[in-house]
Short mmCIF file of C-alpha atoms in Angstrom, two decimals:
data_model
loop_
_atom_site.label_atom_id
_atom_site.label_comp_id
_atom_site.label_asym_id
_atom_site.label_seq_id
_atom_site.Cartn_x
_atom_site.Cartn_y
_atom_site.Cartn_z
CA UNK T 189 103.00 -16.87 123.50
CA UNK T 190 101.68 -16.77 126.97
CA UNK T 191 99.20 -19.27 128.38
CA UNK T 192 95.80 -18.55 129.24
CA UNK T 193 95.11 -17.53 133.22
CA UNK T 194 94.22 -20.20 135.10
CA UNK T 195 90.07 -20.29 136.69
CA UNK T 196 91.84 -18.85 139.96
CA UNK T 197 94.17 -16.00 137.98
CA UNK T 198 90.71 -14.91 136.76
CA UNK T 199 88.60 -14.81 139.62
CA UNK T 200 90.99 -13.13 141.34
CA UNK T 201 91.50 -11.02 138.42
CA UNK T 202 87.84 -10.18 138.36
CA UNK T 203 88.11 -9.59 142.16
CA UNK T 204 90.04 -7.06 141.83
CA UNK T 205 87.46 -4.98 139.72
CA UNK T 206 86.61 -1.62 141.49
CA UNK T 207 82.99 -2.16 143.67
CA UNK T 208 82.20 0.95 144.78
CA UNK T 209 79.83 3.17 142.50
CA UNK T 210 80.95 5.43 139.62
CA UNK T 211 79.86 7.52 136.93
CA UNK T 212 80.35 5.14 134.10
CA UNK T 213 78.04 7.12 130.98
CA UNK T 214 79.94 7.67 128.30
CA UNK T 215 79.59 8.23 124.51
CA UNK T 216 79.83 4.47 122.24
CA UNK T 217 82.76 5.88 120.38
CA UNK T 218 84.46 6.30 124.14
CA UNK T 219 83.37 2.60 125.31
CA UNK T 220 83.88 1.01 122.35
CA UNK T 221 87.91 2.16 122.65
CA UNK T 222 88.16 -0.69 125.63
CA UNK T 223 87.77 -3.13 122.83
CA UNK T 224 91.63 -4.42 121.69
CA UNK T 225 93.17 -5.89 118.55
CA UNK T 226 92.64 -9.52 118.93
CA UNK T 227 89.75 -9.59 121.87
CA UNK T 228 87.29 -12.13 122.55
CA UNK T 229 84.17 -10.05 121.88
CA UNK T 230 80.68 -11.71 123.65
CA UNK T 231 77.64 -10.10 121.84
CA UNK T 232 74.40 -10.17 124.37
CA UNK T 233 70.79 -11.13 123.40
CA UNK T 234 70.50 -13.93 120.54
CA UNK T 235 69.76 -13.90 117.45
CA UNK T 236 67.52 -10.68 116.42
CA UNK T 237 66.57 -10.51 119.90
CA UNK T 238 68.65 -7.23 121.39
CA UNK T 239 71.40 -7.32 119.77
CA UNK T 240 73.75 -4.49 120.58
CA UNK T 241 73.84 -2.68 117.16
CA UNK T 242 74.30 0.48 118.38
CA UNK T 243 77.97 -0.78 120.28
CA UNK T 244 78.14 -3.12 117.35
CA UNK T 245 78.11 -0.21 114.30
CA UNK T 246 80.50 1.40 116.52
CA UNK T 247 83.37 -0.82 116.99
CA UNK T 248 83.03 -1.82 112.82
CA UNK T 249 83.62 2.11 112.54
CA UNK T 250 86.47 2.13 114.22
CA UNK T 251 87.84 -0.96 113.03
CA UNK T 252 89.80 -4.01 115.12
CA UNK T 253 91.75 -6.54 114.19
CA UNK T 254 91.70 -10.27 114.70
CA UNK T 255 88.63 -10.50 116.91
CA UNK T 256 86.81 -13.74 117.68
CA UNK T 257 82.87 -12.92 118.49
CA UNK T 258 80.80 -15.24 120.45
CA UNK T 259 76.98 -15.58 120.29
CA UNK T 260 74.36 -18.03 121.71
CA UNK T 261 72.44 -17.75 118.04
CA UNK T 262 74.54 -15.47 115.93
CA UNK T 263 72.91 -13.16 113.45
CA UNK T 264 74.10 -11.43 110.49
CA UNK T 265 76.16 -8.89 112.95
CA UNK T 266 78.81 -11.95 112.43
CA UNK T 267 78.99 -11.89 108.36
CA UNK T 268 79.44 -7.76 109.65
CA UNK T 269 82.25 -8.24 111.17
CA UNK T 270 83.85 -11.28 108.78
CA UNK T 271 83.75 -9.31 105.69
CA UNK T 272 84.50 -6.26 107.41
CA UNK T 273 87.62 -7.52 108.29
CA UNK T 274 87.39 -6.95 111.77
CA UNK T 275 86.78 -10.72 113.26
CA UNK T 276 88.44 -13.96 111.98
CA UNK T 277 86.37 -16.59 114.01
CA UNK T 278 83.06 -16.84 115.16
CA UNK T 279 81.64 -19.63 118.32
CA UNK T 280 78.56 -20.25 117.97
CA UNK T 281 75.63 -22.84 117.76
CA UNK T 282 73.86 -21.48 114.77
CA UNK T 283 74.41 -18.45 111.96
CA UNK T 284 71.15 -16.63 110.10
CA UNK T 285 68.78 -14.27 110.45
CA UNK T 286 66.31 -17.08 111.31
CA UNK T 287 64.45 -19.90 109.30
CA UNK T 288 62.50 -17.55 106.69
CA UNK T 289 66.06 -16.18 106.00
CA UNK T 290 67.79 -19.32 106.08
CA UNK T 291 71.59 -20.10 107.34
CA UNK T 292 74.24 -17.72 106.69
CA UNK T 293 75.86 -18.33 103.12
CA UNK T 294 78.25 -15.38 103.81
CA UNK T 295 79.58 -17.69 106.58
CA UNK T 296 79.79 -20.77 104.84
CA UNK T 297 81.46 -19.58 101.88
CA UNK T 298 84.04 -17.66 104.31
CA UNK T 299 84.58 -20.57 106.44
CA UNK T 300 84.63 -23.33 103.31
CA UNK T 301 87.21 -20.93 101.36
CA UNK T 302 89.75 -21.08 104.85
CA UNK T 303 89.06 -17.64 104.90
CA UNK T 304 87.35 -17.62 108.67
CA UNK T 305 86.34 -20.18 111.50
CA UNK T 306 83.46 -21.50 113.09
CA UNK T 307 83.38 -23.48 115.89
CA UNK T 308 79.76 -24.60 116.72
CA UNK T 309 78.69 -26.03 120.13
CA UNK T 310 75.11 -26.67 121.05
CA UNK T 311 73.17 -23.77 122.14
CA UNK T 312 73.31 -25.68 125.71
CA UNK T 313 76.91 -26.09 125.56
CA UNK T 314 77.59 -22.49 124.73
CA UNK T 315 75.57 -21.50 127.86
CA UNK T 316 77.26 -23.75 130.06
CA UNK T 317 80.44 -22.20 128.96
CA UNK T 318 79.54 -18.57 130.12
CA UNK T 319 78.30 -20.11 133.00
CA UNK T 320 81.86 -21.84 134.35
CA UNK T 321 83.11 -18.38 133.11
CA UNK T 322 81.16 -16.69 135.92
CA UNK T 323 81.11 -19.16 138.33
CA UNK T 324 84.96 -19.18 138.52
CA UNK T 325 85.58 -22.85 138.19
CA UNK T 326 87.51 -24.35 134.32
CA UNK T 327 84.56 -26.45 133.41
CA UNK T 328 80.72 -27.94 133.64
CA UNK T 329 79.60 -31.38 133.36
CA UNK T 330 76.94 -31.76 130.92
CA UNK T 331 75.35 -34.60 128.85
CA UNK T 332 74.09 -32.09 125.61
CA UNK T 333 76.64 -33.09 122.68
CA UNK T 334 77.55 -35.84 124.13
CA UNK T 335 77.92 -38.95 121.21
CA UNK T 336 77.62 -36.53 118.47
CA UNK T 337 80.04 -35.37 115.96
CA UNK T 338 80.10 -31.84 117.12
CA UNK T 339 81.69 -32.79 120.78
CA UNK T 340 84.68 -34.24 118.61
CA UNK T 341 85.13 -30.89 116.54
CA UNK T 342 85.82 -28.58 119.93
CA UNK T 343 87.58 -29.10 122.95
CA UNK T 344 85.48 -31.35 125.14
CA UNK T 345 86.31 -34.16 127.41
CA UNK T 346 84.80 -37.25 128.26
CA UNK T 347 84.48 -38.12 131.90
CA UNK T 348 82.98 -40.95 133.93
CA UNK T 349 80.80 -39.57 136.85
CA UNK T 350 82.67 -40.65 140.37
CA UNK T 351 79.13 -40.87 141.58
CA UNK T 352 76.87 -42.91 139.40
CA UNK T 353 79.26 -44.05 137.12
CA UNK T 354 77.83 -42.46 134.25
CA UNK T 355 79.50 -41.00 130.96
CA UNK T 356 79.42 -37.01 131.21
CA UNK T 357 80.57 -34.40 128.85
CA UNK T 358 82.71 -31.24 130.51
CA UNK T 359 83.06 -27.95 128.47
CA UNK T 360 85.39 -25.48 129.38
CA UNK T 361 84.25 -22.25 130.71
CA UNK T 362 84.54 -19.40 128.56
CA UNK T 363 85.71 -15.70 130.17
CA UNK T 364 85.25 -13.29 126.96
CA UNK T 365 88.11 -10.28 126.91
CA UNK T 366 84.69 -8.04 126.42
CA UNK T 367 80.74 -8.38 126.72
CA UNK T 368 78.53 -5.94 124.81
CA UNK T 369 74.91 -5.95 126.40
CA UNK T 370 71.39 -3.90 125.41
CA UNK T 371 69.09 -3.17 128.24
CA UNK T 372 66.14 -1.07 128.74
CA UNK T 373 67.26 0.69 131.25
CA UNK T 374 70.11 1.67 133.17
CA UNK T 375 71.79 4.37 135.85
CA UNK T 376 74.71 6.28 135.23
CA UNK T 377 76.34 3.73 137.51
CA UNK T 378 75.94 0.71 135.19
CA UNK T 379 73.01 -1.23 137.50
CA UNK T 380 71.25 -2.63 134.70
CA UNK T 381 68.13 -4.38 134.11
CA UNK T 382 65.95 -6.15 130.70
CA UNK T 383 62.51 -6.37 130.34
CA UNK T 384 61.34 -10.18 129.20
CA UNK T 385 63.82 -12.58 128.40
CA UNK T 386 67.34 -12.29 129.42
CA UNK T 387 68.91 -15.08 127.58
CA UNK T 388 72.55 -15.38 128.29
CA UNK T 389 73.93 -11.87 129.07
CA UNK T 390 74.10 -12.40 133.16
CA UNK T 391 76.63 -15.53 133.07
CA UNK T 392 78.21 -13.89 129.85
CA UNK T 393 78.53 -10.86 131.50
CA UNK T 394 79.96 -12.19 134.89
CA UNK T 395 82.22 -13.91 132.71
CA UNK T 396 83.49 -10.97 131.21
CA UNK T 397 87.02 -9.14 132.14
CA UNK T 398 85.12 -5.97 130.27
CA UNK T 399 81.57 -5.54 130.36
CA UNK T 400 79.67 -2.54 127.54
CA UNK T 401 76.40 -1.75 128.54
CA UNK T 402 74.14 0.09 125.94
CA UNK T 403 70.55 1.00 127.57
CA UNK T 404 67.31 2.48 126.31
CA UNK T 405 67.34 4.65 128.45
CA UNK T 406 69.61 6.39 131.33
CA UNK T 407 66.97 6.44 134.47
CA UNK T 408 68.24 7.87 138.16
CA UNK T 409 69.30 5.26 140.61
CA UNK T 410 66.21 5.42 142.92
CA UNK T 411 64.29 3.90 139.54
CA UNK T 412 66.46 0.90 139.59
CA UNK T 413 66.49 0.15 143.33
CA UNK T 414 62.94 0.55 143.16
CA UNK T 415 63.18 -2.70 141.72
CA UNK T 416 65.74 -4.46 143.06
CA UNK T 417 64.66 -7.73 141.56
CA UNK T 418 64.04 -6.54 138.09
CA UNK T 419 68.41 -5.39 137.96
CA UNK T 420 70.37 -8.57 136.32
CA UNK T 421 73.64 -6.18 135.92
CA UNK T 422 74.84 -5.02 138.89
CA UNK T 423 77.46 -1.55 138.68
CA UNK T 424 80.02 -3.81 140.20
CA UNK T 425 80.37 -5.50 136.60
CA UNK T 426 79.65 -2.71 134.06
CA UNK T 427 82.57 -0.80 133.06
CA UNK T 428 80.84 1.46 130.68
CA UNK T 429 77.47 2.98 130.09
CA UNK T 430 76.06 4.11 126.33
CA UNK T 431 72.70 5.82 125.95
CA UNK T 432 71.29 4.71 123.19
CA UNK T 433 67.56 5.01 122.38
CA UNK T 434 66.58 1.95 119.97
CA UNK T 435 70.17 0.98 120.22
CA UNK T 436 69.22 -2.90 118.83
CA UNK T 437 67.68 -1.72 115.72
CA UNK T 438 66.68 -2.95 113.04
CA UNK T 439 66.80 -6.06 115.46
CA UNK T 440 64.17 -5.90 118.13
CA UNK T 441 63.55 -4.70 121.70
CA UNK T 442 61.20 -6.56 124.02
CA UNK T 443 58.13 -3.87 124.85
CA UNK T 444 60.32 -0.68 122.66
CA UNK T 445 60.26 -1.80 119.09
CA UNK T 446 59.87 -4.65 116.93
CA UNK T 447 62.40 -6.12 114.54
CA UNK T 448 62.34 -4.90 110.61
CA UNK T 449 61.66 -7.63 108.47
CA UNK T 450 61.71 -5.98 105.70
CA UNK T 451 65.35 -4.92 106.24
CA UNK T 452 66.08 -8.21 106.85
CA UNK T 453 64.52 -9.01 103.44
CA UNK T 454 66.37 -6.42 101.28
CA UNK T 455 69.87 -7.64 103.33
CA UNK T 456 69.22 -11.55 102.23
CA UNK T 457 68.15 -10.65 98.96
CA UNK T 458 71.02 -8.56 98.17
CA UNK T 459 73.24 -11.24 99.52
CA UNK T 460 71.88 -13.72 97.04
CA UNK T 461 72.36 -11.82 94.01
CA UNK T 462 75.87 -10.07 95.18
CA UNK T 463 77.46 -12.25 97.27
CA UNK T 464 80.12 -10.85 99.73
CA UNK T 465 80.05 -7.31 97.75
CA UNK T 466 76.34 -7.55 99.13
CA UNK T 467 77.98 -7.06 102.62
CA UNK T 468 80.44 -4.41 101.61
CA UNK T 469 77.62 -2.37 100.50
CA UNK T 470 75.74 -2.84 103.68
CA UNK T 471 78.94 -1.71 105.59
CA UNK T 472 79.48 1.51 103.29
CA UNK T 473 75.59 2.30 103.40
CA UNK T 474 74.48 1.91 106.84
CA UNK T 475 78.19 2.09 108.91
CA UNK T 476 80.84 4.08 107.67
CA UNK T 477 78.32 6.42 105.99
CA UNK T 478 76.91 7.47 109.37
CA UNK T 479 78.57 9.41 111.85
CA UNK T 480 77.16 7.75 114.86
CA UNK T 481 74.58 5.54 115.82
CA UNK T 482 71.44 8.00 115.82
CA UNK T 483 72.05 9.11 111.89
CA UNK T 484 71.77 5.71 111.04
CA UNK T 485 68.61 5.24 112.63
CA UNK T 486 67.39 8.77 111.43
CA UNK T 487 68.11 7.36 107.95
CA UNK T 488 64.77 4.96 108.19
CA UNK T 489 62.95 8.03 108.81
CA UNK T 490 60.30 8.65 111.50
CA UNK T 491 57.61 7.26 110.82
CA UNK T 492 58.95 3.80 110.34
CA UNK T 493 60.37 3.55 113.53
CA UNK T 494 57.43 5.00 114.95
CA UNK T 495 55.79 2.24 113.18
CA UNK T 496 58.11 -0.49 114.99
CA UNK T 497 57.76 0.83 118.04
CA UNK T 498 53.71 0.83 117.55
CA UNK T 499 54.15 -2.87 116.92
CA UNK T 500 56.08 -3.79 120.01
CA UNK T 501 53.71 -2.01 122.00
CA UNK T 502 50.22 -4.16 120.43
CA UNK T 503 51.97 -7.02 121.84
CA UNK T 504 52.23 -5.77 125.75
CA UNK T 505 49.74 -6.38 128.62
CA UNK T 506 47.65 -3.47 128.78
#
């Protein structure tokens, strides 16, 4: 077994990514094949918030082994994956759909049977992570976890600051094998930019050896450098581009569409009175049953997407 590259083997590793533009669309079944057996897989957005489910339902189709996915706020994309087979460990700083839905019991009853691991840092933690990931250097100082149980249950140290003598936490950074972002839109290059908040997916994507992009929409260069300010991908990072129109749903898109609670309902309630066979089902129905992305979606029919994208828009400045 090999030892991990050192903070210098990877920025120069990194470094060594091609800069100058390329035509980088290509179909999610093509991207998704830069995924390996045994990757550390970084899912962009948080929680319900644009979640790649369109790069997502596409690497479940076509199956991994011994992944490890990493999430700021994981949602039920991780019990996906778990049952699936596909992933063995999750890092994280929470599991659930969110607080009407409750935690994840798929998770906990994986995890509590030895059957799959979580290892939870706090949400700040996680983010500091990506950030020494992108910023080239092994670790960050920090003081969030530090005294509780959880910086006892990962790999933290404690350190006394040289300066004012105080007790700081350091995590280490965290350089995923792949990154899977959603963004609303995108050039054929891979210069990518995200309409409200961003959460994570810059540092976890600078992070990244491998960076997925699916978009909303492909737009022509002169759209994005219109904006300069508005791109938080640039092409140097992106090694792949997927078109994929409502490519988070049935999570939700800031300004495209909103997030089906209802789906979310049916999902939970299933779970609760089937257990793990709950998420088997959900697999069969709404992944393997599908030949790509856009059948799944056409499988809600139009008018209820039309109806989540009518929501999303009430909210927006007019």
């Amino acid at each position: 077994m090999t030892s991990p590259p050192s903070a210098r083997q990877l920025r120069e590793e990194l470094g060594r990514k091609p800069r100058a533009p390329a035509d980088k669309l290509v179909p999610a079944e093509a991207a998704v094949r830069l995924v390996r057996d045994g990757d550390h897989v970084a899912i962009g957005g948080t929680l319900y918030s644009r979640t790649p489910m369109a790069l997502l339902f596409e690497l479940l189709r076509q199956g991994r082994t011994g992944l490890t996915l990493s999430r700021p706020l994981t949602c039920y994309e991780a019990e996906l994956f778990l049952v699936g087979g596909l992933a063995g460990g999750i890092v994280t700083s929470w599991v659930g759909i969110g607080l009407p839905w409750g935690v994840s019991r798929v998770v906990r009853e994986l995890v509590e049977g030895g059957l799959a691991t979580y290892e939870e840092w706090s949400h700040l933690a996680l983010g500091l992570r990506y950030k020494a990931g992108a910023m080239g250097v092994p670790f960050l100082p920090t003081l969030t976890m530090l005294g509780s149980d959880l910086a006892g249950l990962v790999d933290t140290h404690e350190l006394t600051c040289p300066f004012t003598g105080e007790k700081v936490l350091l995590v280490p950074a965290l350089n995923p094998d792949v990154a899977l972002v959603h963004v609303h839109r995108a050039d054929r290059f891979g210069n990518a930019q995200i309409d409200g908040y961003t959460h994570m997916d810059a540092d976890m994507a600078a992070a990244a050896r491998t960076v997925i992009v699916s978009t909303e929409e492909v737009v022509e260069a002169e759209r994005i450098t219109a904006r300069p300010d508005a791109t938080l991908l640039p092409h140097l990072l992106v090694d792949a581009v997927v078109e994929a129109p409502m490519g988070a749903f049935p999570h939700e898109c800031y300004g495209r569409y909103e997030a089906d609670f209802s789906h979310f309902d049916e999902y939970v309630a299933a779970v609760r009175h089937d257990g793990l066979a709950a998420v088997s089902a959900y697999l069969d129905r709404h992944v393997h049953r599908h030949a790509d992305f856009a059948a799944f979606l056409a499988s809600f029919g139009a008018s209820r997407l039309r109806g989540q994208r009518a929501r999303a828009a009430e909210l927006m400045a007019r």
